[in-house]
Amino acid sequence: MNKTEGLLIQQLVRQGIGVTHELRKQLHQELRSKGEGYLEGEFTMLTYGRYVDMGVGRGKSLGMSTRGSLDLDKGRKARKPKKWYSKTFYGRLYDLYGAIGYQISQEVLSGIKEPLKAA
């Protein structure tokens, strides 16, 4: 969780997102124990950070094209998405899935091997 938060902050800075300090200040993570070995992690941030990631907000709708076309309603260029959150967060999440899958497969293999060795 700490590493993911650090990577998200790095992406904010690297991509030069204009409200970096504000988003960085409001980006929080919390890891809680749910009992019996279960953990729950939660990231919170300003909604505006997600809008920057999607290329919407502040007068831009999800239906608009983001490839430099004009917003027909207002005659302005569409906002280009800056994928600071989704690529980083979901990349880390898929890494976690892989680590958990590997751990489970190792436990299953040892559960099969041990009885065979004993026999």
C-alpha positions as a Python dict, from the first residue, in 0.01 Angstrom:
ca = {
    (1, 'M'): (0, 0, 0),
    (2, 'N'): (281, 242, 87),
    (3, 'K'): (470, 160, -231),
    (4, 'T'): (156, 206, -442),
    (5, 'E'): (87, 542, -281),
    (6, 'G'): (446, 646, -355),
    (7, 'L'): (414, 536, -718),
    (8, 'L'): (90, 733, -757),
    (9, 'I'): (260, 1045, -623),
    (10, 'Q'): (552, 989, -863),
    (11, 'Q'): (305, 971, -1153),
    (12, 'L'): (142, 1298, -1047),
    (13, 'V'): (478, 1472, -1052),
    (14, 'R'): (611, 1296, -1365),
    (15, 'Q'): (306, 1384, -1574),
    (16, 'G'): (305, 1743, -1453),
    (17, 'I'): (-54, 1742, -1339),
    (18, 'G'): (-137, 2101, -1245),
    (19, 'V'): (-293, 2036, -905),
    (20, 'T'): (-24, 1794, -787),
    (21, 'H'): (15, 1939, -438),
    (22, 'E'): (-361, 1936, -374),
    (23, 'L'): (-404, 1579, -501),
    (24, 'R'): (-94, 1457, -317),
    (25, 'K'): (-218, 1603, 11),
    (26, 'Q'): (-554, 1430, -22),
    (27, 'L'): (-421, 1089, -136),
    (28, 'H'): (-446, 850, 158),
    (29, 'Q'): (-427, 477, 205),
    (30, 'E'): (-540, 263, 492),
    (31, 'L'): (-486, -106, 563),
    (32, 'R'): (-719, -271, 814),
    (33, 'S'): (-736, -619, 962),
    (34, 'K'): (-1075, -782, 909),
    (35, 'G'): (-999, -1075, 1142),
    (36, 'E'): (-900, -1436, 1074),
    (37, 'G'): (-605, -1327, 856),
    (38, 'Y'): (-808, -1108, 620),
    (39, 'L'): (-688, -760, 531),
    (40, 'E'): (-871, -473, 365),
    (41, 'G'): (-694, -189, 188),
    (42, 'E'): (-850, 141, 86),
    (43, 'F'): (-721, 437, -116),
    (44, 'T'): (-899, 771, -99),
    (45, 'M'): (-835, 1079, -310),
    (46, 'L'): (-1008, 1385, -444),
    (47, 'T'): (-1263, 1303, -712),
    (48, 'Y'): (-1090, 1557, -932),
    (49, 'G'): (-789, 1321, -950),
    (50, 'R'): (-1001, 1052, -1113),
    (51, 'Y'): (-1143, 1309, -1356),
    (52, 'V'): (-790, 1407, -1463),
    (53, 'D'): (-718, 1037, -1521),
    (54, 'M'): (-1026, 1003, -1745),
    (55, 'G'): (-988, 1338, -1924),
    (56, 'V'): (-1321, 1478, -1803),
    (57, 'G'): (-1442, 1726, -1545),
    (58, 'R'): (-1453, 2104, -1525),
    (59, 'G'): (-1688, 2135, -1819),
    (60, 'K'): (-1592, 1813, -2001),
    (61, 'S'): (-1827, 1517, -2030),
    (62, 'L'): (-1747, 1148, -2069),
    (63, 'G'): (-1917, 1144, -2409),
    (64, 'M'): (-1663, 1380, -2565),
    (65, 'S'): (-1380, 1257, -2780),
    (66, 'T'): (-1039, 1312, -2624),
    (67, 'R'): (-828, 1302, -2940),
    (68, 'G'): (-798, 1677, -2989),
    (69, 'S'): (-1142, 1718, -3143),
    (70, 'L'): (-1355, 2017, -3061),
    (71, 'D'): (-1623, 2012, -2797),
    (72, 'L'): (-1916, 2099, -3022),
    (73, 'D'): (-2116, 2253, -2738),
    (74, 'K'): (-1854, 2504, -2632),
    (75, 'G'): (-1605, 2523, -2921),
    (76, 'R'): (-1311, 2419, -2699),
    (77, 'K'): (-1063, 2137, -2742),
    (78, 'A'): (-1141, 1819, -2547),
    (79, 'R'): (-922, 1743, -2246),
    (80, 'K'): (-665, 1468, -2296),
    (81, 'P'): (-664, 1198, -2025),
    (82, 'K'): (-354, 1177, -1806),
    (83, 'K'): (-344, 815, -1690),
    (84, 'W'): (-168, 876, -1358),
    (85, 'Y'): (-404, 664, -1147),
    (86, 'S'): (-556, 378, -1345),
    (87, 'K'): (-240, 236, -1506),
    (88, 'T'): (-41, 257, -1183),
    (89, 'F'): (-311, 133, -946),
    (90, 'Y'): (-441, -153, -1160),
    (91, 'G'): (-87, -256, -1256),
    (92, 'R'): (-5, -292, -887),
    (93, 'L'): (-334, -475, -827),
    (94, 'Y'): (-253, -729, -1101),
    (95, 'D'): (92, -777, -945),
    (96, 'L'): (-83, -859, -617),
    (97, 'Y'): (-312, -1108, -793),
    (98, 'G'): (-6, -1279, -939),
    (99, 'A'): (170, -1299, -603),
    (100, 'I'): (-139, -1442, -434),
    (101, 'G'): (-191, -1693, -716),
    (102, 'Y'): (171, -1806, -690),
    (103, 'Q'): (145, -1847, -312),
    (104, 'I'): (-175, -2051, -342),
    (105, 'S'): (-27, -2277, -611),
    (106, 'Q'): (282, -2340, -393),
    (107, 'E'): (61, -2433, -97),
    (108, 'V'): (-145, -2672, -313),
    (109, 'L'): (170, -2834, -452),
    (110, 'S'): (317, -2885, -107),
    (111, 'G'): (-18, -3026, 10),
    (112, 'I'): (5, -3285, -267),
    (113, 'K'): (378, -3361, -235),
    (114, 'E'): (388, -3414, 142),
    (115, 'P'): (139, -3704, 154),
    (116, 'L'): (311, -3866, -145),
    (117, 'K'): (650, -3846, 27),
    (118, 'A'): (503, -3995, 345),
    (119, 'A'): (352, -4290, 153),
}
